[in-house]
């Protein structure tokens, strides 16, 4: 007579078992942690690149206004000066060596501009910068120049430059803070899901 081998009671994961197997606990916060970490890495790169792009963009915006030169009387022309602008006096290229200018106004400085940047054509003649004028406070400034019979004024506004520079710093800082919050939130969720 043969007997079938007898095994003890089975406790494994069988269907109908008295102890069904539990699914592994779900790990929460993985996506938040990954996206937060990636955001911080990209933001570190953005903190370098964005300000450079902002300065370049602001410079281009300011320089575009500089190309709108207007003729003024070299013997005593007046214009409205602004604190948020740099004003350039320009003369024909052949008068660069002979021209001297004086300005009248309150807290106004005039300095030679050796770059001689072209600012436009006035009466068929290309004009280049010879002086920069800075004013403290919005005011009317009078300019008188000797050694030239043609004078042009151009203006480079600093408002666009400042706005683009500030915005280029604020955007990476805000995105960096958001990435840091996301990373911390994800790590806390991961720790809680393990306990």
mmCIF file of C-alpha atoms in Angstrom:
data_model
loop_
_atom_site.group_PDB
_atom_site.id
_atom_site.type_symbol
_atom_site.label_atom_id
_atom_site.label_comp_id
_atom_site.label_asym_id
_atom_site.label_seq_id
_atom_site.Cartn_x
_atom_site.Cartn_y
_atom_site.Cartn_z
ATOM 1 C CA UNK A 1 0.000 0.000 0.000
ATOM 2 C CA UNK A 2 1.382 3.328 -0.981
ATOM 3 C CA UNK A 3 0.804 6.547 0.730
ATOM 4 C CA UNK A 4 0.980 9.955 -0.838
ATOM 5 C CA UNK A 5 3.601 12.151 0.827
ATOM 6 C CA UNK A 6 2.061 14.556 3.151
ATOM 7 C CA UNK A 7 3.126 18.167 3.279
ATOM 8 C CA UNK A 8 2.292 20.677 5.912
ATOM 9 C CA UNK A 9 -0.243 23.387 5.438
ATOM 10 C CA UNK A 10 0.553 25.845 2.703
ATOM 11 C CA UNK A 11 0.904 29.507 3.616
ATOM 12 C CA UNK A 12 2.109 30.822 0.289
ATOM 13 C CA UNK A 13 0.338 33.188 -2.083
ATOM 14 C CA UNK A 14 -2.292 30.831 -3.376
ATOM 15 C CA UNK A 15 -5.748 31.679 -4.449
ATOM 16 C CA UNK A 16 -8.173 31.066 -1.673
ATOM 17 C CA UNK A 17 -5.408 31.361 0.929
ATOM 18 C CA UNK A 18 -6.415 32.589 4.327
ATOM 19 C CA UNK A 19 -3.632 35.236 4.130
ATOM 20 C CA UNK A 20 -3.797 37.085 0.794
ATOM 21 C CA UNK A 21 -0.555 38.824 -0.222
ATOM 22 C CA UNK A 22 -0.558 42.638 0.210
ATOM 23 C CA UNK A 23 0.538 44.788 -2.766
ATOM 24 C CA UNK A 24 3.749 46.706 -2.095
ATOM 25 C CA UNK A 25 3.129 50.182 -0.676
ATOM 26 C CA UNK A 26 2.918 52.895 -3.298
ATOM 27 C CA UNK A 27 5.865 55.287 -3.237
ATOM 28 C CA UNK A 28 4.555 58.796 -3.307
ATOM 29 C CA UNK A 29 6.574 61.898 -4.186
ATOM 30 C CA UNK A 30 8.913 60.361 -6.760
ATOM 31 C CA UNK A 31 7.742 62.578 -9.617
ATOM 32 C CA UNK A 32 7.848 65.708 -7.471
ATOM 33 C CA UNK A 33 11.372 64.913 -6.320
ATOM 34 C CA UNK A 34 12.613 64.239 -9.856
ATOM 35 C CA UNK A 35 10.990 67.337 -11.373
ATOM 36 C CA UNK A 36 12.174 69.497 -8.471
ATOM 37 C CA UNK A 37 15.772 68.289 -8.879
ATOM 38 C CA UNK A 38 15.690 68.801 -12.660
ATOM 39 C CA UNK A 39 14.204 72.264 -12.140
ATOM 40 C CA UNK A 40 17.011 73.235 -9.767
ATOM 41 C CA UNK A 41 19.689 72.079 -12.202
ATOM 42 C CA UNK A 42 18.098 73.929 -15.116
ATOM 43 C CA UNK A 43 17.572 76.972 -12.934
ATOM 44 C CA UNK A 44 21.266 77.097 -12.027
ATOM 45 C CA UNK A 45 21.985 77.286 -15.751
ATOM 46 C CA UNK A 46 19.237 79.909 -16.178
ATOM 47 C CA UNK A 47 20.722 82.121 -13.457
ATOM 48 C CA UNK A 48 23.791 82.506 -15.651
ATOM 49 C CA UNK A 49 22.169 82.734 -19.081
ATOM 50 C CA UNK A 50 19.036 84.813 -18.368
ATOM 51 C CA UNK A 51 20.815 87.919 -16.994
ATOM 52 C CA UNK A 52 23.180 87.920 -19.968
ATOM 53 C CA UNK A 53 20.242 87.700 -22.376
ATOM 54 C CA UNK A 54 18.412 90.413 -20.411
ATOM 55 C CA UNK A 55 21.363 92.799 -20.627
ATOM 56 C CA UNK A 56 21.761 92.123 -24.354
ATOM 57 C CA UNK A 57 18.038 92.603 -24.997
ATOM 58 C CA UNK A 58 17.995 95.819 -22.960
ATOM 59 C CA UNK A 59 21.027 97.102 -24.844
ATOM 60 C CA UNK A 60 19.365 96.376 -28.188
ATOM 61 C CA UNK A 61 16.153 98.127 -27.089
ATOM 62 C CA UNK A 62 18.124 101.165 -25.915
ATOM 63 C CA UNK A 63 20.305 101.251 -29.028
ATOM 64 C CA UNK A 64 17.243 101.182 -31.291
ATOM 65 C CA UNK A 65 16.185 104.528 -29.826
ATOM 66 C CA UNK A 66 19.685 105.856 -30.414
ATOM 67 C CA UNK A 67 19.204 105.500 -34.169
ATOM 68 C CA UNK A 68 16.438 108.148 -34.138
ATOM 69 C CA UNK A 69 18.724 111.189 -34.334
ATOM 70 C CA UNK A 70 17.218 114.641 -34.777
ATOM 71 C CA UNK A 71 18.910 117.821 -35.922
ATOM 72 C CA UNK A 72 19.318 120.685 -33.436
ATOM 73 C CA UNK A 73 20.815 124.159 -33.774
ATOM 74 C CA UNK A 74 24.573 123.966 -33.052
ATOM 75 C CA UNK A 75 24.677 127.595 -31.895
ATOM 76 C CA UNK A 76 22.177 127.134 -29.061
ATOM 77 C CA UNK A 77 19.733 124.265 -29.492
ATOM 78 C CA UNK A 78 17.596 123.072 -26.594
ATOM 79 C CA UNK A 79 16.137 119.683 -25.740
ATOM 80 C CA UNK A 80 14.311 117.941 -22.893
ATOM 81 C CA UNK A 81 16.755 115.811 -20.901
ATOM 82 C CA UNK A 82 15.636 112.877 -18.805
ATOM 83 C CA UNK A 83 17.308 111.130 -15.882
ATOM 84 C CA UNK A 84 16.450 107.743 -17.396
ATOM 85 C CA UNK A 85 18.234 108.464 -20.680
ATOM 86 C CA UNK A 86 21.718 109.014 -21.993
ATOM 87 C CA UNK A 87 21.824 111.774 -24.606
ATOM 88 C CA UNK A 88 24.372 111.815 -27.407
ATOM 89 C CA UNK A 89 25.571 114.773 -29.465
ATOM 90 C CA UNK A 90 26.634 113.821 -32.980
ATOM 91 C CA UNK A 91 28.361 115.728 -35.780
ATOM 92 C CA UNK A 92 29.512 114.854 -39.311
ATOM 93 C CA UNK A 93 32.555 112.571 -39.277
ATOM 94 C CA UNK A 94 34.812 115.275 -40.736
ATOM 95 C CA UNK A 95 34.025 117.627 -37.807
ATOM 96 C CA UNK A 96 34.919 115.184 -35.002
ATOM 97 C CA UNK A 97 38.398 116.673 -34.487
ATOM 98 C CA UNK A 98 37.311 120.325 -34.545
ATOM 99 C CA UNK A 99 34.045 120.418 -32.573
ATOM 100 C CA UNK A 100 33.752 121.628 -28.964
ATOM 101 C CA UNK A 101 30.437 121.843 -27.125
ATOM 102 C CA UNK A 102 29.097 123.333 -23.909
ATOM 103 C CA UNK A 103 25.820 122.566 -22.124
ATOM 104 C CA UNK A 104 23.692 124.636 -19.783
ATOM 105 C CA UNK A 105 21.434 123.048 -17.200
ATOM 106 C CA UNK A 106 21.252 122.019 -13.553
ATOM 107 C CA UNK A 107 23.345 118.997 -12.567
ATOM 108 C CA UNK A 108 24.237 118.198 -16.177
ATOM 109 C CA UNK A 109 27.503 116.543 -17.181
ATOM 110 C CA UNK A 110 29.025 116.374 -20.653
ATOM 111 C CA UNK A 111 31.789 113.931 -21.522
ATOM 112 C CA UNK A 112 33.644 113.175 -24.765
ATOM 113 C CA UNK A 113 32.529 110.027 -26.579
ATOM 114 C CA UNK A 114 35.522 108.507 -28.323
ATOM 115 C CA UNK A 115 33.495 105.593 -29.768
ATOM 116 C CA UNK A 116 32.151 107.860 -32.544
ATOM 117 C CA UNK A 117 29.141 105.611 -33.060
ATOM 118 C CA UNK A 118 27.059 106.345 -36.182
ATOM 119 C CA UNK A 119 23.564 107.508 -35.186
ATOM 120 C CA UNK A 120 21.987 108.312 -38.525
ATOM 121 C CA UNK A 121 21.961 110.515 -41.576
ATOM 122 C CA UNK A 122 20.970 114.190 -41.198
ATOM 123 C CA UNK A 123 20.632 116.246 -44.416
ATOM 124 C CA UNK A 124 22.383 113.497 -46.381
ATOM 125 C CA UNK A 125 25.430 113.392 -44.064
ATOM 126 C CA UNK A 126 26.306 110.531 -41.687
ATOM 127 C CA UNK A 127 26.623 111.798 -38.092
ATOM 128 C CA UNK A 128 28.737 110.140 -35.385
ATOM 129 C CA UNK A 129 28.684 110.655 -31.622
ATOM 130 C CA UNK A 130 31.182 113.044 -30.014
ATOM 131 C CA UNK A 131 29.697 113.784 -26.557
ATOM 132 C CA UNK A 132 27.431 112.120 -24.017
ATOM 133 C CA UNK A 133 25.163 114.193 -21.779
ATOM 134 C CA UNK A 134 23.716 112.983 -18.473
ATOM 135 C CA UNK A 135 21.170 115.001 -16.513
ATOM 136 C CA UNK A 136 19.974 114.640 -12.930
ATOM 137 C CA UNK A 137 16.228 115.282 -13.070
ATOM 138 C CA UNK A 138 14.047 115.983 -16.089
ATOM 139 C CA UNK A 139 14.910 119.410 -17.424
ATOM 140 C CA UNK A 140 15.551 121.563 -20.462
ATOM 141 C CA UNK A 141 19.186 121.635 -21.560
ATOM 142 C CA UNK A 142 20.814 124.113 -23.954
ATOM 143 C CA UNK A 143 23.714 123.034 -26.155
ATOM 144 C CA UNK A 144 26.098 125.309 -28.042
ATOM 145 C CA UNK A 145 28.894 123.934 -30.236
ATOM 146 C CA UNK A 146 31.736 125.484 -32.228
ATOM 147 C CA UNK A 147 33.598 123.844 -35.081
ATOM 148 C CA UNK A 148 30.571 122.355 -36.844
ATOM 149 C CA UNK A 149 27.613 123.637 -38.817
ATOM 150 C CA UNK A 150 25.511 120.501 -38.241
ATOM 151 C CA UNK A 151 24.554 118.929 -34.921
ATOM 152 C CA UNK A 152 22.327 115.965 -34.131
ATOM 153 C CA UNK A 153 20.909 114.666 -30.869
ATOM 154 C CA UNK A 154 20.114 111.025 -30.150
ATOM 155 C CA UNK A 155 18.861 109.392 -26.985
ATOM 156 C CA UNK A 156 19.333 105.972 -25.477
ATOM 157 C CA UNK A 157 16.588 105.250 -22.982
ATOM 158 C CA UNK A 158 17.625 103.223 -19.941
ATOM 159 C CA UNK A 159 14.109 102.188 -18.867
ATOM 160 C CA UNK A 160 13.940 99.186 -21.211
ATOM 161 C CA UNK A 161 17.458 98.188 -20.199
ATOM 162 C CA UNK A 162 16.641 98.250 -16.467
ATOM 163 C CA UNK A 163 13.298 96.464 -16.885
ATOM 164 C CA UNK A 164 14.731 93.637 -18.984
ATOM 165 C CA UNK A 165 17.699 93.235 -16.614
ATOM 166 C CA UNK A 166 15.502 93.073 -13.494
ATOM 167 C CA UNK A 167 13.041 90.665 -15.127
ATOM 168 C CA UNK A 168 15.906 88.415 -16.247
ATOM 169 C CA UNK A 169 16.977 88.082 -12.598
ATOM 170 C CA UNK A 170 13.467 87.687 -11.144
ATOM 171 C CA UNK A 171 12.312 84.859 -13.449
ATOM 172 C CA UNK A 172 15.129 82.404 -12.544
ATOM 173 C CA UNK A 173 14.820 83.213 -8.825
ATOM 174 C CA UNK A 174 11.057 82.561 -8.807
ATOM 175 C CA UNK A 175 11.420 79.351 -10.827
ATOM 176 C CA UNK A 176 14.263 78.240 -8.566
ATOM 177 C CA UNK A 177 12.161 78.732 -5.449
ATOM 178 C CA UNK A 178 9.304 76.790 -7.058
ATOM 179 C CA UNK A 179 11.694 73.926 -7.928
ATOM 180 C CA UNK A 180 13.080 73.898 -4.385
ATOM 181 C CA UNK A 181 9.583 73.736 -2.879
ATOM 182 C CA UNK A 182 8.672 70.900 -5.266
ATOM 183 C CA UNK A 183 11.838 68.995 -4.353
ATOM 184 C CA UNK A 184 11.262 69.339 -0.588
ATOM 185 C CA UNK A 185 7.595 68.394 -0.969
ATOM 186 C CA UNK A 186 8.591 65.290 -2.967
ATOM 187 C CA UNK A 187 11.234 64.220 -0.440
ATOM 188 C CA UNK A 188 8.798 64.579 2.455
ATOM 189 C CA UNK A 189 6.203 62.520 0.562
ATOM 190 C CA UNK A 190 8.800 59.803 -0.128
ATOM 191 C CA UNK A 191 9.807 59.619 3.523
ATOM 192 C CA UNK A 192 6.179 59.388 4.655
ATOM 193 C CA UNK A 193 5.337 56.663 2.124
ATOM 194 C CA UNK A 194 8.131 54.450 3.488
ATOM 195 C CA UNK A 195 7.004 54.712 7.088
#
